[in-house]
PDB file of C-alpha atoms in Angstrom:
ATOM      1  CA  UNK T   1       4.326 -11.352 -23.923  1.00 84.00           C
ATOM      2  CA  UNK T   2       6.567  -9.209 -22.550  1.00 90.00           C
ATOM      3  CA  UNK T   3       9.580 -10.201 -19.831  1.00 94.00           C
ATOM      4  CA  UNK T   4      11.201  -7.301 -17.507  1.00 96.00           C
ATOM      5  CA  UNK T   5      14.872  -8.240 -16.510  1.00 96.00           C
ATOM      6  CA  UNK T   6      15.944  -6.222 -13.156  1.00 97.00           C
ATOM      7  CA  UNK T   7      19.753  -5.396 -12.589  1.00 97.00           C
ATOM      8  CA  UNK T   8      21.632  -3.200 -10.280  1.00 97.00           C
ATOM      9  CA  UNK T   9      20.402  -3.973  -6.759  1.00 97.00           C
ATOM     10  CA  UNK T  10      23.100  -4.738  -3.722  1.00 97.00           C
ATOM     11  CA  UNK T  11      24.058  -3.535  -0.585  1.00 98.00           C
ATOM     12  CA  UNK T  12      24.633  -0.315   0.244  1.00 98.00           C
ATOM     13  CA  UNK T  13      25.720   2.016   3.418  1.00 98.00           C
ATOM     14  CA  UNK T  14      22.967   4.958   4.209  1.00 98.00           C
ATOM     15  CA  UNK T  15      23.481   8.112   2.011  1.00 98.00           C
ATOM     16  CA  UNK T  16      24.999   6.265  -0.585  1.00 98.00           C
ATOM     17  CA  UNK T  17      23.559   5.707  -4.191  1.00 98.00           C
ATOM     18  CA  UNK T  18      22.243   2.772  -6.488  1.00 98.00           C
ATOM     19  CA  UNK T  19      21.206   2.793  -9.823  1.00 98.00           C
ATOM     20  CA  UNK T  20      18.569   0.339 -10.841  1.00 98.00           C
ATOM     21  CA  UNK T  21      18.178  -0.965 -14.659  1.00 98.00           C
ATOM     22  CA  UNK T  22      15.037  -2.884 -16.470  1.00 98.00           C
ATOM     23  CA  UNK T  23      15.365  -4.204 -19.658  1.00 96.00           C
ATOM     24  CA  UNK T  24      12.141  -5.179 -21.514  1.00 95.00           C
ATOM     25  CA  UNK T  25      11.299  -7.420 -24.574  1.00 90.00           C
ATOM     26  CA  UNK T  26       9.336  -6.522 -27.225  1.00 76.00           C
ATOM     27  CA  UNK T  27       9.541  -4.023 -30.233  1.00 76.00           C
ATOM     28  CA  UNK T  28       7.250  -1.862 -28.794  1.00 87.00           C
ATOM     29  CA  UNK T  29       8.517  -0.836 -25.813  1.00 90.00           C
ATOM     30  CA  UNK T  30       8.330   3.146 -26.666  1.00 89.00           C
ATOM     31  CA  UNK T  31       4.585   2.792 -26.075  1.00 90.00           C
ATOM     32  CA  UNK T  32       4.839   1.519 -22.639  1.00 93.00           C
ATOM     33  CA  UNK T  33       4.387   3.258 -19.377  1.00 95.00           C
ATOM     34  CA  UNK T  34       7.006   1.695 -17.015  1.00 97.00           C
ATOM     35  CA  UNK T  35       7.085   1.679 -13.143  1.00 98.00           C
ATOM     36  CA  UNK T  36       8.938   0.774  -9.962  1.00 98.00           C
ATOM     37  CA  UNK T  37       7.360  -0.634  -6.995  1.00 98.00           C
ATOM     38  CA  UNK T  38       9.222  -2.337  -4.245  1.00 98.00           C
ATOM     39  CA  UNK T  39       8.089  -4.149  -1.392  1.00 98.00           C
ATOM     40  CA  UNK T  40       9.939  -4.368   2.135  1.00 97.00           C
ATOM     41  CA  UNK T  41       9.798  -7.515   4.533  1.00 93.00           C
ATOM     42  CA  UNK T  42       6.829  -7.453   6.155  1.00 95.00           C
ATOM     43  CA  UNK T  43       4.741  -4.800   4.214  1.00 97.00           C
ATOM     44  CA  UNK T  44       2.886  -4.640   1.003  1.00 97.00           C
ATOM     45  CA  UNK T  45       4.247  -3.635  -1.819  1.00 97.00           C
ATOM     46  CA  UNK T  46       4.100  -0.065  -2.870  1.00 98.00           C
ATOM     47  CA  UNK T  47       4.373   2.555  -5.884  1.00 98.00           C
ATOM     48  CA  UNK T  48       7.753   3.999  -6.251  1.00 98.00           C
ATOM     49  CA  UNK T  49       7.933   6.107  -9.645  1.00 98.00           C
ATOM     50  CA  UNK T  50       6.317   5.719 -12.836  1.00 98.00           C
ATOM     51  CA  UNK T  51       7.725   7.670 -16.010  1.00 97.00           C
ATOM     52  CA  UNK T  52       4.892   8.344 -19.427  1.00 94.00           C
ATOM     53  CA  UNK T  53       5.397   6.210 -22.369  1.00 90.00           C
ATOM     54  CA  UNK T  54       7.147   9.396 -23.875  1.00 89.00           C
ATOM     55  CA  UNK T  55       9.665  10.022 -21.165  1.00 88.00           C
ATOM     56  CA  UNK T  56       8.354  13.555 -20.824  1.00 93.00           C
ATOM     57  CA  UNK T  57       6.040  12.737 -17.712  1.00 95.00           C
ATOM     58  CA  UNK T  58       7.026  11.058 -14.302  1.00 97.00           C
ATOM     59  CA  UNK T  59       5.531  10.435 -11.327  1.00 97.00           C
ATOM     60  CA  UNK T  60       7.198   9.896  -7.379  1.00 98.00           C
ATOM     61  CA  UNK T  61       5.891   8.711  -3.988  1.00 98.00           C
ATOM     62  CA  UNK T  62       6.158  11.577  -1.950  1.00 98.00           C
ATOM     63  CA  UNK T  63       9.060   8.991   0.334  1.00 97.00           C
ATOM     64  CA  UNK T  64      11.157   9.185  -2.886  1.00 98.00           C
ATOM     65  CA  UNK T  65      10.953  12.790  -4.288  1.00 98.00           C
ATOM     66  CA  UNK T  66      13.850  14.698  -4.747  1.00 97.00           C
ATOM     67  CA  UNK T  67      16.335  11.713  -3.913  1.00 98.00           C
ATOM     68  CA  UNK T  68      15.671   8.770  -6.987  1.00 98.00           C
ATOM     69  CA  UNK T  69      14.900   9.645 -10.670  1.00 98.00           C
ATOM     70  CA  UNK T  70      12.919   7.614 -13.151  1.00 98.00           C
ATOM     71  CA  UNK T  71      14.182   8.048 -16.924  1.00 97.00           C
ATOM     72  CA  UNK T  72      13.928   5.821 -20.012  1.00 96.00           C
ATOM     73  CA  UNK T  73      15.874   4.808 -22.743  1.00 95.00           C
ATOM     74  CA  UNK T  74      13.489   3.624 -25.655  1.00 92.00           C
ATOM     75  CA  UNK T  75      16.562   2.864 -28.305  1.00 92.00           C
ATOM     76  CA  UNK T  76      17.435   0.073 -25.252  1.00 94.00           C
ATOM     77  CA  UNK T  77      13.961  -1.063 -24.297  1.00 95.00           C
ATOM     78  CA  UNK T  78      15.444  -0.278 -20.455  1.00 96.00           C
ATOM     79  CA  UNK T  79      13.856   2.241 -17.887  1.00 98.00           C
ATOM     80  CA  UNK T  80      16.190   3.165 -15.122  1.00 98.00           C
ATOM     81  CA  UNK T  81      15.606   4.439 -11.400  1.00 98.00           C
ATOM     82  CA  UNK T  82      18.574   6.373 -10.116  1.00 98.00           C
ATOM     83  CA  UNK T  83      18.460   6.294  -6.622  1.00 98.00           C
ATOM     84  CA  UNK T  84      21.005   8.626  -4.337  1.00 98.00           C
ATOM     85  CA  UNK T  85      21.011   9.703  -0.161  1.00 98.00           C
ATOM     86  CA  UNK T  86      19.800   5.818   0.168  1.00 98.00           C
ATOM     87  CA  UNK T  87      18.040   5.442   3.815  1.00 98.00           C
ATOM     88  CA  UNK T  88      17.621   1.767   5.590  1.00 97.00           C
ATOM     89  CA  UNK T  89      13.915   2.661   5.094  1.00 97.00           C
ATOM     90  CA  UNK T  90      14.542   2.125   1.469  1.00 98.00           C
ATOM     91  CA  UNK T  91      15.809  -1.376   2.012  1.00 98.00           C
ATOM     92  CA  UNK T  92      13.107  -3.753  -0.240  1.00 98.00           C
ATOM     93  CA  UNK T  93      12.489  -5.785  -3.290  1.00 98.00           C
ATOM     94  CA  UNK T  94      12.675  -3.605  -6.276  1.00 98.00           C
ATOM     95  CA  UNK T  95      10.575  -3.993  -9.073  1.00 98.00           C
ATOM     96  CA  UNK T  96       9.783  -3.041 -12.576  1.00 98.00           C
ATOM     97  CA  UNK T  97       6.577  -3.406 -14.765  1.00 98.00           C
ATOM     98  CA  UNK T  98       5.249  -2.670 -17.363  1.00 96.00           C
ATOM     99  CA  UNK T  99       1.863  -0.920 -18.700  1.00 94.00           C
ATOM    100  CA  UNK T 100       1.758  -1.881 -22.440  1.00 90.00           C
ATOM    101  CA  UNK T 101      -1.310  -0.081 -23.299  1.00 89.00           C
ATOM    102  CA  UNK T 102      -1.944   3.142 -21.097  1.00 86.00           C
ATOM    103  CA  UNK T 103      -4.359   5.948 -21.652  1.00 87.00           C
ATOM    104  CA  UNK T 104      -5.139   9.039 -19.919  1.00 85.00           C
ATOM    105  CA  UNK T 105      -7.208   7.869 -17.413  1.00 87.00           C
ATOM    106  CA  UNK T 106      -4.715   5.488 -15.898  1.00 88.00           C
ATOM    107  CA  UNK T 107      -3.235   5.722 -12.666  1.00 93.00           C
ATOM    108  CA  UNK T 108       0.788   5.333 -13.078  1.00 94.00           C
ATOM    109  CA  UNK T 109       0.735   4.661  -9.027  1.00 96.00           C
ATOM    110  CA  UNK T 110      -1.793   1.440  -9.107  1.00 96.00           C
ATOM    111  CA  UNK T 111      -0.447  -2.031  -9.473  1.00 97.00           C
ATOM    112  CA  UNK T 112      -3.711  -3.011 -11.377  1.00 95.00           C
ATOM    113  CA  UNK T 113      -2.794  -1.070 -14.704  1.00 95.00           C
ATOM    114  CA  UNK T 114       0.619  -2.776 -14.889  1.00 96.00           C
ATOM    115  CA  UNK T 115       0.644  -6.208 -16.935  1.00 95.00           C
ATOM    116  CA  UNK T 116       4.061  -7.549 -16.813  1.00 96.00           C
ATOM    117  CA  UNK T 117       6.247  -7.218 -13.492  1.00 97.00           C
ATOM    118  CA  UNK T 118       9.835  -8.367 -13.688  1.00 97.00           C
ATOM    119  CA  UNK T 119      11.267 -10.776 -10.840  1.00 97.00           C
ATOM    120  CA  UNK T 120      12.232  -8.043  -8.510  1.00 97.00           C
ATOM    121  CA  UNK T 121      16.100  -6.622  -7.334  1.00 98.00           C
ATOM    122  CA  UNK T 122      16.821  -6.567  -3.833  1.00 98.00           C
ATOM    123  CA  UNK T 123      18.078  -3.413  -2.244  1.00 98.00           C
ATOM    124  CA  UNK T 124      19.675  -3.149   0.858  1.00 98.00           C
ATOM    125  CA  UNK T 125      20.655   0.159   2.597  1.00 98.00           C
ATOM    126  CA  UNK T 126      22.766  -0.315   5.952  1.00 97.00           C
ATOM    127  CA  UNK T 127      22.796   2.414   8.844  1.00 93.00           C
TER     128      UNK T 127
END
C-alpha cells in the first residue's frame, strides 16, 4: 500500500507562484511514475504533469507548459510541482498519484494507470 500526503496549496493573487509537495510511503518509491491531476468545481478532473520513474522524462498539459514544473526527489520519496504566473483558471483540487509499476506502453496523462491518489490540495488563484 502506498499513501500520497499533499502539502503546499493556499490562496494566491494571479501571476503569483505556488509550490506543491507529495510525499509517498514505501521503499520503493524510485520506481514510481508520479503525477498531478487537479480537478476544478464543476469539471472533471484532468492530467496536469507526470514526471518518469527516473526523473529524466516529464510530461505537461499543453494549459500548463512553460509556467509549472514537475521534478522528483527519490532520496525523499516526494515529487514536487512548481507552479509560477498562477491564473484563476488554475484555481482546483490538486492532486498527486502514484503509478507503482509503469512500462513503456503507459500513458503518464490517464487516470487509469495511476494506483494510489493522495487526498488532494486546494489551490486558489484570485484575479
Amino acid at each position: 500500500q502506498v499513501q500520497l500526503v499533499e502539502s503546499g496549496g493556499g490562496l494566491v493573487q494571479a501571476g503569483g507562484s505556488l509550490r506543491l509537495s507529495c510525499q509517498a510511503s514505501g521503499r520503493t518509491f524510485s520506481n514510481y511514475a508520479m503525477g498531478w491531476f487537479r480537478q476544478a468545481p464543476g469539471k472533471e478532473r484532468e492530467f496536469v504533469a507526470a514526471i518518469h520513474w527516473s526523473g529524466h522524462i516529464t510530461y505537461y498539459a499543453d494549459s500548463v507548459k512553460g509556467r509549472f514544473t514537475i521534478s522528483r526527489d527519490n532520496a525523499k520519496n516526494t515529487v514536487y510541482l512548481q507552479m509560477n504566473s498562477l491564473k484563476p483558471g488554475d484555481t482546483a483540487v490538486y492532486y498527486c498519484a502514484a503509478d507503482p509499476r509503469p512500462n513503456p506502453y503507459s500513458d503518464p496523462k490517464a487516470e487509469s494507470v495511476y494506483d494510489y491518489w493522495g487526498q488532494g490540495t486546494q489551490v486558489t488563484v484570485s484575479s
